[in-house]
Coordinates of C-alpha atoms in Angstrom, one line a residue:
M1 CA 21.4 36.6 25.3
D2 CA 18.3 37.2 23.1
S3 CA 17.9 36.6 19.5
S4 CA 18.3 40.0 18.4
D5 CA 21.9 39.9 20.3
N6 CA 22.7 37.0 18.2
E7 CA 21.6 38.6 14.9
I8 CA 23.7 41.7 15.7
D9 CA 26.9 39.6 16.5
N10 CA 26.4 37.6 13.4
K11 CA 26.4 40.2 11.2
H12 CA 29.4 41.8 12.9
E13 CA 31.1 38.6 12.6
I14 CA 30.2 38.0 8.9
D15 CA 31.3 41.8 8.3
D16 CA 34.5 41.4 10.0
E17 CA 35.5 38.5 7.6
P18 CA 38.1 39.7 4.9
F19 CA 36.0 40.2 1.5
D20 CA 36.1 37.2 -0.7
L21 CA 35.4 37.5 -4.1
D22 CA 33.6 33.8 -3.9
E23 CA 30.6 35.5 -2.4
L24 CA 29.6 37.3 -5.1
L25 CA 30.3 35.1 -8.0
P26 CA 27.4 32.7 -7.3
S27 CA 24.9 36.0 -7.8
I28 CA 26.9 37.1 -10.9
G29 CA 28.2 33.9 -12.4
E30 CA 30.9 31.5 -11.4
F31 CA 31.4 30.2 -14.8
G32 CA 29.3 31.8 -17.1
K33 CA 29.6 33.2 -20.6
Y34 CA 32.2 35.8 -19.6
Q35 CA 34.6 33.7 -18.1
K36 CA 34.2 31.0 -20.9
L37 CA 35.2 33.9 -23.6
L38 CA 38.0 34.9 -21.2
L39 CA 39.2 31.2 -20.5
W40 CA 39.1 29.8 -24.2
F41 CA 39.8 32.8 -26.2
I42 CA 42.6 34.4 -24.0
C43 CA 44.1 32.6 -21.0
L44 CA 44.5 29.2 -22.7
P45 CA 46.2 30.4 -26.0
A46 CA 48.3 32.5 -23.7
C47 CA 49.9 29.4 -22.3
I48 CA 51.0 28.2 -25.8
P49 CA 54.1 30.4 -25.8
C50 CA 55.5 28.4 -23.1
G51 CA 55.8 24.7 -24.6
F52 CA 56.9 26.2 -28.0
C53 CA 60.0 28.5 -26.4
A54 CA 60.7 25.9 -23.9
F55 CA 61.6 23.0 -26.3
N56 CA 62.3 24.9 -29.2
Q57 CA 66.1 24.6 -28.1
I58 CA 66.1 20.9 -28.8
F59 CA 65.4 21.1 -32.2
M60 CA 67.6 24.4 -32.9
A61 CA 70.8 22.3 -31.2
D62 CA 70.5 19.0 -32.6
T63 CA 73.5 17.3 -33.6
P64 CA 74.1 15.4 -36.7
E65 CA 74.6 11.8 -36.7
E66 CA 77.7 12.2 -39.0
Y67 CA 80.4 14.6 -39.1
W68 CA 84.5 14.6 -39.8
C69 CA 87.2 17.1 -40.3
R70 CA 87.0 19.6 -43.1
V71 CA 90.1 19.4 -45.2
P72 CA 89.7 22.5 -47.5
E73 CA 92.7 21.1 -49.9
L74 CA 89.9 18.1 -50.8
M75 CA 86.8 20.1 -51.2
I76 CA 87.3 20.8 -54.8
N77 CA 87.9 17.4 -56.8
F78 CA 86.4 14.7 -54.5
T79 CA 83.3 13.8 -53.2
A80 CA 82.3 13.7 -49.5
E81 CA 82.5 9.7 -49.1
Q82 CA 86.4 10.1 -50.9
R83 CA 87.3 12.8 -48.8
K84 CA 86.4 10.7 -45.5
F85 CA 88.6 7.9 -47.0
L86 CA 91.5 9.8 -47.8
S87 CA 91.5 12.0 -44.8
I88 CA 89.8 10.4 -42.0
P89 CA 91.4 7.4 -39.8
L90 CA 89.2 4.7 -39.0
I91 CA 88.7 3.8 -35.6
M92 CA 87.3 0.6 -33.8
K93 CA 83.7 0.8 -31.9
N94 CA 82.7 -1.1 -28.8
G95 CA 81.0 -3.8 -31.1
G96 CA 84.1 -4.4 -33.4
E97 CA 82.7 -2.2 -36.0
Q98 CA 85.0 0.3 -37.7
V99 CA 83.8 3.8 -38.2
Y100 CA 85.5 6.8 -39.2
D101 CA 86.8 9.2 -36.3
K102 CA 85.2 12.3 -36.1
C103 CA 87.4 14.4 -34.3
R104 CA 90.9 13.7 -35.6
R105 CA 92.5 13.7 -39.0
Y106 CA 95.7 12.9 -40.9
A107 CA 98.4 15.6 -40.4
V108 CA 99.8 15.5 -43.8
D109 CA 100.2 18.1 -46.5
W110 CA 97.9 17.4 -49.3
N111 CA 98.9 19.4 -51.5
I112 CA 102.3 17.3 -52.1
I113 CA 100.4 14.1 -51.8
L114 CA 98.4 15.3 -54.6
Q115 CA 101.1 16.2 -57.1
S116 CA 103.1 13.3 -56.3
N117 CA 100.2 10.3 -56.6
D118 CA 97.6 9.7 -58.9
I119 CA 94.2 10.6 -57.6
D120 CA 92.5 7.6 -58.8
T121 CA 94.7 5.1 -57.3
L122 CA 95.4 7.3 -53.9
V123 CA 94.8 5.5 -50.8
P124 CA 95.5 6.6 -47.1
N125 CA 98.5 5.4 -45.1
E126 CA 98.0 4.3 -41.6
S127 CA 101.0 5.4 -40.9
W128 CA 100.3 9.0 -41.6
P129 CA 100.4 11.1 -38.4
I130 CA 97.0 12.2 -36.8
Q131 CA 95.8 15.4 -35.5
H132 CA 92.9 17.2 -34.2
C133 CA 90.6 19.0 -36.7
D134 CA 91.8 22.4 -36.9
K135 CA 89.7 23.6 -39.6
G136 CA 86.2 23.0 -39.0
W137 CA 83.8 20.2 -39.8
E138 CA 81.8 18.5 -42.3
Y139 CA 78.2 17.2 -41.5
N140 CA 76.2 14.9 -43.4
K141 CA 72.9 17.2 -43.5
T142 CA 70.6 14.3 -44.4
D143 CA 68.5 14.3 -41.0
V144 CA 69.7 17.3 -39.5
Q145 CA 70.1 20.4 -41.9
S146 CA 70.5 23.4 -39.7
S147 CA 71.3 23.9 -36.4
I148 CA 73.5 26.0 -33.8
V149 CA 76.0 22.9 -33.9
I150 CA 76.5 23.1 -37.4
D151 CA 77.0 26.8 -37.6
Y152 CA 79.1 27.0 -34.6
D153 CA 80.9 23.8 -34.6
L154 CA 79.7 22.5 -31.3
V155 CA 81.2 19.0 -31.5
C156 CA 84.3 17.0 -30.2
D157 CA 85.8 19.0 -27.6
K158 CA 82.6 21.5 -27.6
D159 CA 79.9 18.8 -27.9
I160 CA 79.1 19.7 -24.3
Y161 CA 78.0 23.1 -25.2
P162 CA 74.2 22.5 -26.3
T163 CA 74.1 20.9 -22.9
L164 CA 75.1 24.3 -21.3
G165 CA 72.7 26.0 -23.2
L166 CA 69.7 24.0 -21.7
V167 CA 71.5 24.8 -18.6
A168 CA 71.3 28.4 -19.4
L169 CA 67.7 28.1 -20.4
N170 CA 67.0 26.7 -16.8
I171 CA 69.1 28.9 -14.6
G172 CA 66.5 31.9 -15.8
G173 CA 63.3 30.1 -14.7
P174 CA 63.7 30.6 -10.6
I175 CA 65.0 34.1 -11.0
G176 CA 62.5 35.1 -13.7
V177 CA 59.5 33.3 -11.1
Y178 CA 60.8 35.7 -8.3
L179 CA 61.0 38.8 -10.3
F180 CA 57.6 38.4 -12.7
G181 CA 56.2 36.9 -9.0
I182 CA 57.0 40.6 -7.4
M183 CA 55.9 42.6 -10.5
N184 CA 52.9 40.1 -10.6
D185 CA 51.6 41.3 -6.9
R186 CA 53.0 44.8 -7.2
Y187 CA 51.7 45.9 -10.7
G188 CA 48.9 43.5 -11.6
R189 CA 48.4 40.1 -14.0
R190 CA 48.1 42.1 -17.1
F191 CA 51.2 44.5 -16.8
S192 CA 53.0 41.2 -15.5
Y193 CA 52.0 39.1 -18.8
F194 CA 52.8 41.8 -21.1
S195 CA 56.2 42.3 -19.6
C196 CA 56.8 38.7 -19.6
L197 CA 55.9 38.3 -23.2
A198 CA 57.8 41.2 -24.4
T199 CA 60.9 39.8 -22.3
L200 CA 60.4 36.4 -24.1
L201 CA 59.9 37.6 -27.8
F202 CA 63.0 39.8 -26.9
G203 CA 65.0 36.7 -26.0
S204 CA 64.2 34.9 -28.9
F205 CA 65.0 37.7 -31.5
I206 CA 68.4 37.5 -29.7
T207 CA 68.4 33.8 -30.0
A208 CA 67.5 33.9 -33.6
F209 CA 70.2 36.9 -35.0
S210 CA 73.0 35.6 -32.4
R211 CA 76.2 35.2 -34.3
D212 CA 78.2 32.8 -32.0
F213 CA 77.2 30.6 -29.0
G214 CA 78.2 33.1 -26.1
M215 CA 75.1 35.0 -27.5
W216 CA 73.1 32.5 -28.3
A217 CA 73.3 31.2 -24.7
F218 CA 73.1 34.5 -23.2
S219 CA 69.7 34.8 -25.0
R220 CA 68.7 31.7 -23.8
I221 CA 68.8 32.6 -20.0
I222 CA 66.6 35.8 -21.3
V223 CA 64.2 33.3 -22.5
G224 CA 64.5 31.2 -19.7
L225 CA 63.2 34.1 -17.1
T226 CA 59.6 33.6 -18.7
I227 CA 59.3 30.3 -19.4
P228 CA 57.5 29.7 -16.0
A229 CA 55.8 32.8 -15.6
V230 CA 54.2 33.3 -19.0
Y231 CA 52.2 30.3 -18.5
Q232 CA 51.5 30.8 -14.6
I233 CA 50.3 34.6 -15.1
P234 CA 47.3 33.8 -17.6
F235 CA 46.7 30.7 -15.7
I236 CA 46.0 33.1 -12.1
I237 CA 44.0 35.4 -14.2
A238 CA 41.4 32.5 -15.4
L239 CA 41.6 31.0 -11.8
E240 CA 40.7 34.3 -9.7
L241 CA 37.5 34.8 -12.3
V242 CA 35.9 31.5 -11.9
G243 CA 34.2 30.0 -8.9
P244 CA 35.8 27.2 -6.6
N245 CA 34.0 24.4 -8.3
Y246 CA 35.7 25.1 -11.9
R247 CA 39.1 25.5 -10.6
S248 CA 39.9 22.2 -11.2
F249 CA 38.4 22.3 -14.7
V250 CA 41.1 25.4 -15.2
T251 CA 43.7 24.0 -13.9
V252 CA 43.7 20.7 -16.1
M253 CA 42.7 22.8 -19.2
T254 CA 45.5 24.8 -18.8
C255 CA 48.1 21.9 -18.7
T256 CA 46.3 20.3 -21.6
F257 CA 46.8 23.4 -23.9
Y258 CA 50.7 23.4 -22.6
T259 CA 50.7 20.1 -24.0
F260 CA 48.8 21.2 -27.2
G261 CA 51.7 23.9 -27.3
L262 CA 54.4 20.9 -27.3
M263 CA 52.4 19.0 -29.8
G264 CA 51.9 21.9 -32.0
L265 CA 56.1 22.6 -31.9
A266 CA 56.7 18.9 -33.1
L267 CA 54.3 19.6 -36.3
V268 CA 56.4 22.8 -37.1
T269 CA 59.5 21.1 -36.8
V270 CA 58.5 18.7 -39.7
F271 CA 58.0 21.5 -41.9
V272 CA 60.7 24.0 -40.6
K273 CA 64.2 22.7 -40.4
D274 CA 66.4 25.7 -40.6
W275 CA 66.9 26.6 -36.5
F276 CA 67.0 30.6 -37.6
V277 CA 63.5 30.2 -38.8
L278 CA 62.4 27.9 -36.3
S279 CA 63.3 30.6 -33.7
L280 CA 61.3 33.1 -35.5
V281 CA 58.2 30.8 -36.2
T282 CA 58.1 29.7 -32.8
S283 CA 58.1 33.5 -31.6
V284 CA 57.1 36.0 -34.1
P285 CA 53.5 34.9 -34.1
F286 CA 52.8 35.9 -30.4
L287 CA 53.6 38.9 -31.4
L288 CA 49.8 39.1 -32.0
Y289 CA 48.9 38.5 -28.3
F290 CA 49.8 42.2 -27.5
L291 CA 46.4 42.9 -29.3
Y292 CA 45.2 41.1 -25.8
I293 CA 45.8 44.6 -24.3
F294 CA 42.6 45.8 -25.3
I295 CA 40.5 42.8 -24.3
M296 CA 42.3 40.9 -21.5
P297 CA 41.0 42.1 -17.9
E298 CA 42.7 42.8 -14.7
S299 CA 42.0 40.6 -12.3
P300 CA 39.3 41.9 -9.9
R301 CA 40.7 40.0 -7.0
W302 CA 44.2 42.1 -7.3
L303 CA 42.3 44.9 -7.7
L304 CA 40.1 44.4 -4.6
A305 CA 43.4 43.8 -2.8
K306 CA 44.9 47.0 -3.6
G307 CA 42.0 49.0 -3.4
K308 CA 40.9 50.0 -6.8
L309 CA 36.9 49.8 -6.4
E310 CA 36.0 51.4 -9.5
D311 CA 38.1 49.3 -11.6
A312 CA 37.1 46.0 -10.0
L313 CA 33.1 47.1 -10.0
R314 CA 33.6 47.9 -13.5
I315 CA 34.8 44.3 -14.5
L316 CA 32.5 42.8 -12.2
E317 CA 29.5 44.5 -13.7
T318 CA 30.8 43.7 -16.8
M319 CA 31.1 40.1 -16.0
A320 CA 27.2 40.3 -14.7
R321 CA 25.6 41.9 -17.6
V322 CA 27.3 39.0 -20.4
N323 CA 26.5 36.4 -17.9
G324 CA 22.7 37.7 -18.0
K325 CA 23.1 38.2 -13.9
D326 CA 21.4 41.3 -11.9
F327 CA 24.4 43.0 -10.0
P328 CA 23.6 43.2 -6.6
E329 CA 22.9 46.9 -5.8
S330 CA 24.3 47.0 -2.1
F331 CA 27.6 45.5 -3.2
H332 CA 29.2 48.8 -3.8
S333 CA 28.5 50.2 0.0
K334 CA 29.4 46.9 1.0
L335 CA 32.6 46.4 -0.7
E336 CA 34.1 49.8 0.5
E337 CA 33.1 49.1 4.2
R338 CA 35.0 45.6 3.7
V339 CA 38.2 47.1 2.2
L340 CA 38.1 49.9 5.0
Q341 CA 37.8 47.2 7.5
E342 CA 40.6 45.1 6.0
K343 CA 43.0 47.8 6.0
Q344 CA 42.6 49.0 9.3
R345 CA 42.8 45.2 10.6
K346 CA 46.2 45.0 8.4
S347 CA 47.7 47.9 10.0
K348 CA 46.9 46.8 13.2
R349 CA 47.9 42.8 13.1
I350 CA 51.2 41.7 13.6
E351 CA 51.7 38.2 12.3
H352 CA 54.4 35.4 12.6
T353 CA 55.9 34.7 9.2
I354 CA 56.5 31.3 9.0
G355 CA 59.4 30.1 7.2
A356 CA 60.9 26.5 5.7
M357 CA 62.6 25.8 9.1
D358 CA 59.6 25.6 10.9
L359 CA 58.7 22.5 8.9
C360 CA 61.8 20.8 10.1
R361 CA 61.5 21.5 13.7
T362 CA 59.3 18.6 14.8
P363 CA 60.2 14.8 13.6
N364 CA 57.0 13.6 11.8
M365 CA 56.3 16.8 10.0
R366 CA 60.5 17.1 9.2
L367 CA 60.1 13.5 7.6
K368 CA 56.8 14.4 5.8
T369 CA 58.7 17.8 4.4
I370 CA 61.6 15.5 3.4
L371 CA 59.8 12.8 1.5
I372 CA 57.6 15.5 -0.3
T373 CA 60.4 17.3 -1.3
L374 CA 62.2 14.1 -2.9
N375 CA 59.1 13.1 -4.2
W376 CA 58.7 16.4 -6.1
F377 CA 62.6 16.6 -7.1
A378 CA 62.1 13.2 -8.7
N379 CA 59.0 14.0 -10.5
E380 CA 59.9 17.2 -11.9
T381 CA 63.9 16.4 -12.7
V382 CA 62.5 12.9 -14.7
Y383 CA 59.6 14.7 -16.5
L384 CA 61.8 17.4 -17.7
G385 CA 64.7 15.2 -18.5
L386 CA 62.4 12.6 -20.4
S387 CA 60.7 15.7 -22.3
Y388 CA 64.4 16.6 -23.3
Y389 CA 65.4 13.3 -24.0
G390 CA 62.2 12.3 -26.5
P391 CA 63.7 13.3 -29.8
S392 CA 66.9 11.2 -29.3
L393 CA 64.9 8.0 -29.4
G394 CA 63.6 6.6 -32.6
N395 CA 64.3 7.3 -36.4
N396 CA 62.0 10.5 -36.5
P397 CA 62.7 13.1 -33.7
P398 CA 59.7 15.2 -34.4
L399 CA 57.3 12.3 -34.4
S400 CA 59.2 11.1 -31.1
F401 CA 58.6 14.3 -29.3
F402 CA 55.1 14.6 -30.4
L403 CA 54.1 11.0 -29.2
S404 CA 56.0 12.1 -25.9
S405 CA 53.8 14.9 -25.7
L406 CA 50.6 13.1 -27.0
V407 CA 50.8 10.7 -24.0
E408 CA 50.5 13.3 -21.6
L409 CA 46.8 13.7 -22.2
P410 CA 45.2 10.5 -21.1
S411 CA 47.2 10.7 -17.8
Y412 CA 45.5 13.8 -16.6
A413 CA 42.1 11.8 -17.0
L414 CA 43.1 8.7 -15.7
C415 CA 44.7 10.2 -12.4
W416 CA 41.5 12.6 -11.9
Y417 CA 39.8 8.9 -11.9
V418 CA 42.1 6.9 -9.4
M419 CA 42.8 9.4 -7.2
D420 CA 39.4 9.6 -6.1
R421 CA 38.8 6.0 -5.7
F422 CA 42.1 4.6 -4.2
G423 CA 43.9 7.9 -3.0
R424 CA 46.8 9.8 -3.7
R425 CA 49.9 7.9 -2.4
W426 CA 49.2 4.4 -3.8
P427 CA 48.7 5.9 -7.5
M428 CA 51.5 8.4 -7.6
C429 CA 53.9 5.8 -6.0
L430 CA 52.9 3.0 -8.2
L431 CA 52.9 5.3 -11.4
M432 CA 56.7 6.3 -10.5
I433 CA 57.8 2.9 -9.5
L434 CA 56.3 1.7 -12.8
G435 CA 57.3 4.3 -14.8
G436 CA 60.9 3.9 -13.5
I437 CA 60.8 0.3 -14.0
S438 CA 59.9 0.9 -17.8
C439 CA 62.8 3.4 -18.1
V440 CA 65.4 0.9 -16.2
I441 CA 64.5 -2.5 -18.0
T442 CA 65.5 -0.6 -21.4
V443 CA 69.1 -1.5 -20.7
L444 CA 68.3 -5.2 -21.2
L445 CA 67.1 -4.3 -24.9
P446 CA 69.7 -5.0 -27.6
E447 CA 71.2 -1.8 -29.3
D448 CA 69.2 -2.0 -32.4
A449 CA 65.8 -2.5 -30.9
E450 CA 64.8 1.5 -31.1
M451 CA 61.2 1.0 -31.3
E452 CA 61.0 -1.3 -28.4
T453 CA 63.1 1.6 -26.3
L454 CA 60.7 4.2 -27.7
V455 CA 57.4 2.3 -26.6
L456 CA 59.0 2.0 -23.1
Y457 CA 59.9 5.6 -22.8
L458 CA 56.6 6.5 -23.8
I459 CA 55.1 4.5 -21.2
S460 CA 57.5 6.0 -18.6
K461 CA 56.6 9.5 -19.4
S462 CA 52.9 9.1 -19.7
M463 CA 53.4 7.5 -15.7
I464 CA 55.6 10.4 -14.3
C465 CA 53.4 13.1 -16.0
G466 CA 50.5 11.5 -14.0
S467 CA 52.6 11.1 -10.7
F468 CA 53.7 15.0 -11.4
L469 CA 49.8 15.6 -11.7
I470 CA 49.1 14.1 -8.5
I471 CA 51.8 15.7 -6.2
Y472 CA 50.6 19.0 -6.6
P473 CA 47.3 18.7 -4.4
F474 CA 48.9 15.7 -2.6
A475 CA 51.5 18.1 -1.2
G476 CA 48.8 20.7 -0.6
E477 CA 47.0 18.4 1.3
L478 CA 49.9 17.0 3.5
Y479 CA 51.3 20.5 4.3
P480 CA 49.4 22.2 7.2
T481 CA 47.1 25.2 6.3
Q482 CA 49.3 27.4 8.2
A483 CA 52.5 26.7 6.2
R484 CA 50.9 25.3 3.0
G485 CA 52.5 28.1 1.0
V486 CA 55.6 27.9 2.3
G487 CA 55.7 23.9 2.4
I488 CA 54.9 24.0 -1.4
G489 CA 57.3 26.7 -2.4
F490 CA 60.2 24.9 -0.5
S491 CA 59.5 21.6 -2.4
S492 CA 59.0 23.6 -5.8
Y493 CA 62.5 25.4 -5.4
V494 CA 64.2 22.4 -4.3
G495 CA 62.7 20.4 -7.3
G496 CA 63.8 22.9 -9.8
L497 CA 67.1 22.4 -9.1
G498 CA 67.2 19.0 -10.7
L499 CA 66.2 21.1 -13.7
I500 CA 69.9 22.5 -13.9
L501 CA 71.3 18.8 -13.3
I502 CA 69.3 16.9 -15.8
P503 CA 70.6 18.3 -19.0
F504 CA 74.0 16.7 -18.0
I505 CA 72.3 13.5 -17.5
T506 CA 70.7 13.8 -21.2
Y507 CA 74.1 14.4 -22.3
L508 CA 75.8 10.9 -20.9
G509 CA 72.8 9.7 -24.0
K510 CA 75.4 10.8 -26.4
E511 CA 77.8 7.6 -25.5
N512 CA 75.1 5.2 -24.5
L513 CA 71.6 5.8 -25.5
R514 CA 69.7 4.2 -22.7
L515 CA 72.4 5.6 -19.7
P516 CA 69.9 8.4 -19.2
L517 CA 66.8 6.5 -19.0
F518 CA 68.7 4.0 -16.6
I519 CA 69.7 7.1 -14.3
M520 CA 66.5 8.8 -14.3
G521 CA 64.4 5.5 -13.9
W522 CA 66.4 4.8 -10.7
L523 CA 65.8 8.0 -9.3
V524 CA 61.9 8.2 -9.7
T525 CA 61.8 4.6 -8.6
A526 CA 63.6 5.4 -5.4
G527 CA 61.4 8.6 -4.9
G528 CA 58.1 6.3 -5.4
F529 CA 59.2 3.7 -2.7
T530 CA 60.1 6.5 -0.3
G531 CA 56.8 7.9 -1.1
L532 CA 55.0 5.1 0.3
R533 CA 55.9 6.0 3.7
L534 CA 53.6 9.2 3.6
P535 CA 50.0 9.3 5.1
E536 CA 47.3 9.2 2.7
T537 CA 44.7 12.6 2.7
L538 CA 41.9 11.3 0.8
H539 CA 38.7 11.3 3.1
S540 CA 41.0 13.1 5.6
R541 CA 40.4 16.4 7.3
L542 CA 43.6 18.8 6.4
P543 CA 45.6 19.9 9.0
Q544 CA 45.2 23.8 9.7
T545 CA 48.4 24.4 12.0
L546 CA 52.1 23.0 12.6
E547 CA 51.1 21.4 15.6
E548 CA 48.1 19.4 13.7
G549 CA 50.5 18.7 10.9
E550 CA 52.7 17.2 13.3
E551 CA 50.0 15.0 14.6
F552 CA 48.5 14.0 10.9
G553 CA 49.9 10.8 10.0
K554 CA 52.3 10.5 13.2
D555 CA 50.6 7.2 14.0
W556 CA 51.6 5.6 10.6
N557 CA 52.4 2.0 10.6
C558 CA 52.6 -0.7 8.0
N559 CA 48.9 -1.6 7.7
D560 CA 48.2 2.1 6.5
C561 CA 50.8 1.5 3.9
M562 CA 49.4 -1.3 2.6
R563 CA 45.8 -0.3 2.2
C564 CA 45.2 0.7 -1.2
A565 CA 41.5 2.3 -0.6
P566 CA 41.9 4.8 2.3
V567 CA 39.3 4.4 4.9
D568 CA 36.6 7.0 4.6
L569 CA 36.7 9.2 7.7
S570 CA 34.1 11.7 6.3
D571 CA 31.9 11.0 9.3
S572 CA 34.2 11.1 11.8
N573 CA 33.6 13.6 14.7
A574 CA 36.9 14.7 15.2
C575 CA 37.7 18.2 15.3
S576 CA 41.4 18.8 15.4
Y577 CA 41.7 18.8 11.6
E578 CA 39.6 21.0 9.1
D579 CA 35.9 19.8 9.0
L580 CA 35.2 19.8 5.3
T581 CA 31.5 19.4 5.7
T582 CA 31.4 22.3 8.4
T583 CA 33.5 24.6 5.8
D584 CA 31.0 23.7 3.0
E585 CA 27.8 24.7 5.0
I586 CA 29.5 27.7 6.4
E587 CA 30.5 28.9 3.2
M588 CA 27.3 27.8 1.6
H589 CA 25.1 30.1 4.3
Q590 CA 27.6 32.8 4.2
T591 CA 27.0 33.2 0.1
V592 CA 23.4 32.3 0.1
S593 CA 23.0 34.8 3.2
F594 CA 25.2 37.7 1.5
K595 CA 23.1 37.1 -1.6
L596 CA 19.6 37.9 0.2
R597 CA 20.5 40.0 2.4
S598 CA 21.6 42.1 -0.3
V599 CA 17.9 42.5 -0.8
D600 CA 16.1 42.6 2.8
E601 CA 18.9 42.4 4.9
K602 CA 17.5 38.6 6.5
T603 CA 19.4 35.5 6.9
P604 CA 16.9 32.9 5.5
L605 CA 18.7 29.9 6.8
E606 CA 18.5 30.6 10.6
G607 CA 15.8 28.0 11.7
R608 CA 15.9 26.1 8.6
N609 CA 16.8 22.2 8.6
Y610 CA 19.8 21.9 6.3
S611 CA 20.0 18.5 4.7
R612 CA 23.4 16.4 4.8
R613 CA 23.0 14.7 1.9
Q614 CA 24.2 17.2 -0.6
T615 CA 26.9 18.1 1.8
M616 CA 28.4 14.4 2.1
K617 CA 28.2 14.3 -1.6
K618 CA 30.6 17.2 -1.8
L619 CA 32.6 15.8 0.7
K620 CA 33.1 12.8 -1.4
R621 CA 34.7 15.0 -3.9
Q622 CA 37.2 16.1 -1.6
Q623 CA 37.9 19.6 -1.4
S624 CA 41.6 20.8 -0.8
V625 CA 42.3 24.3 -0.6
M626 CA 46.0 25.0 -1.4
D627 CA 47.3 28.6 0.0
T628 CA 50.0 30.2 -2.3
Q629 CA 52.3 32.4 -0.6
K630 CA 52.2 35.8 -2.5
A631 CA 53.8 39.3 -1.4
G632 CA 52.4 42.5 -0.1
E633 CA 48.8 43.0 0.4
L634 CA 47.5 40.2 -1.4
G635 CA 48.1 37.7 1.6
A636 CA 47.4 34.0 0.2
M637 CA 45.5 33.4 -2.8
Q638 CA 43.3 30.0 -2.4
L639 CA 43.5 27.3 -5.3
T640 CA 40.7 24.6 -4.6
Y641 CA 40.8 21.3 -6.2
W642 CA 38.2 18.9 -6.5
F643 CA 38.4 15.3 -6.9

């Protein structure tokens, strides 16, 4: 075959590939002024409502430390201490200390007693009958001035109701992810985000104006529908507008701004003590986000996938102009040709759909799926549980919550560093084990060691946050490309079931402050030890098919487990797994080729010696391409993490 035939075949092969916006971004700017403005002023601030509205419920449903039965006959001429002394029986705590009963009172006719006795010398009689509170409760509002617990009397036989409110919030999450996911792919990112924001604010307003617990819990389900989605949609928009080399930066910054939202909520609760005002303060300001309608662009990737060429070109041309780049003149015709080819290809192609059961058909892949899912469940459950439990520790709930959020920030930088030097498995497992041990040993502390308990809690929260960050790319590298989206979706869904269970575990802290920490500690420690059985992925070529996924790590042994720093396999010639070096060279070849052919239709890399030094440097910063499952015509979106 002569050279002209090769050129024709090469051109046909390149044109036959589905259009990828990453081919154009190097020409118009992968992370130029346009993307920076979009990221810093739109997408990152748009993630803040998630942190505010997901955890403001903790402070709205706070329970006062001290409360007792209300006796209307004693409300006028007696102080609070006198009312407790006369009407509330004493009970013995485990430590031998006598305290006032919170749920029972003396069942006597106080009108008769007050008329027949001198008030100054009146003392309670231990032989008086006792009954449960039937006329409400009084609350010591020194620490908690306002909450739904006070307004709705959610104490004693109703003290589990605030926990049920958290369950209601977490039940809405999986439903909302599915519904807004469909809307996201069918109607676009902009429409989905503003619909999600409107739903969030609507639920928050119902929360503020609820007159009973049933209405309040229903409003939390509405808010819960939006909690993951209102964070994910602006993240997707930013991710789809930047080049592969900057997607990790977008990911970390999104996590950071989410944490800023949590820290901001802690600061708000210092000044806002009324739960009604708190629900409005943490929601009404986000009405300003509807101004983004005028400036937030639609994702050009979604527009291209839907065949809306003019809208996509308008955004991309604006991006090039703001970034100070020249837009390729031949792009329009090439784009039309690519979209037509893609539509024809999809109309003729019939693909086998990979399901979660396919991951469990072979023994090694089944074991890895179980271990990944177990670790995901442990990480997600304990992370949320520690976030819920933060205000319960220490003497200052807002400060404890602020510190529990602040410790997340250094864990991001630490994990990025250790993953590149020591791999994924050992850092993740060690963080889980050490974080779990920090929780478990709190039971050895005396009951009055609140500060020591808080310090151990913060250490554990920081470590769990770091392990939770690692498991995303680790799971993406363990699942084969063919089933990566299904695998991550399955593990994430099972992990999300823990969010429904964790409020009941934190509820146990009402009787024993350290019992929830003990349970969560053992859960995450067990997950950490089982994770050691997973194969290391650093410096490894990623499996592409289910067959390669079955072979990857099949020869695992104890020596592999004990090896902390993984062997660098970057020079291996094995071809059964994804060759990242070859992938980099091909992508660079196609990108440069497309950019220059738009001018003279030549392929300047042909016949040129291509240096491997820069490629090997990129391989050291391993690329992990995660295909997240999407519906409809969009196929799979690649989330690329660089370490």
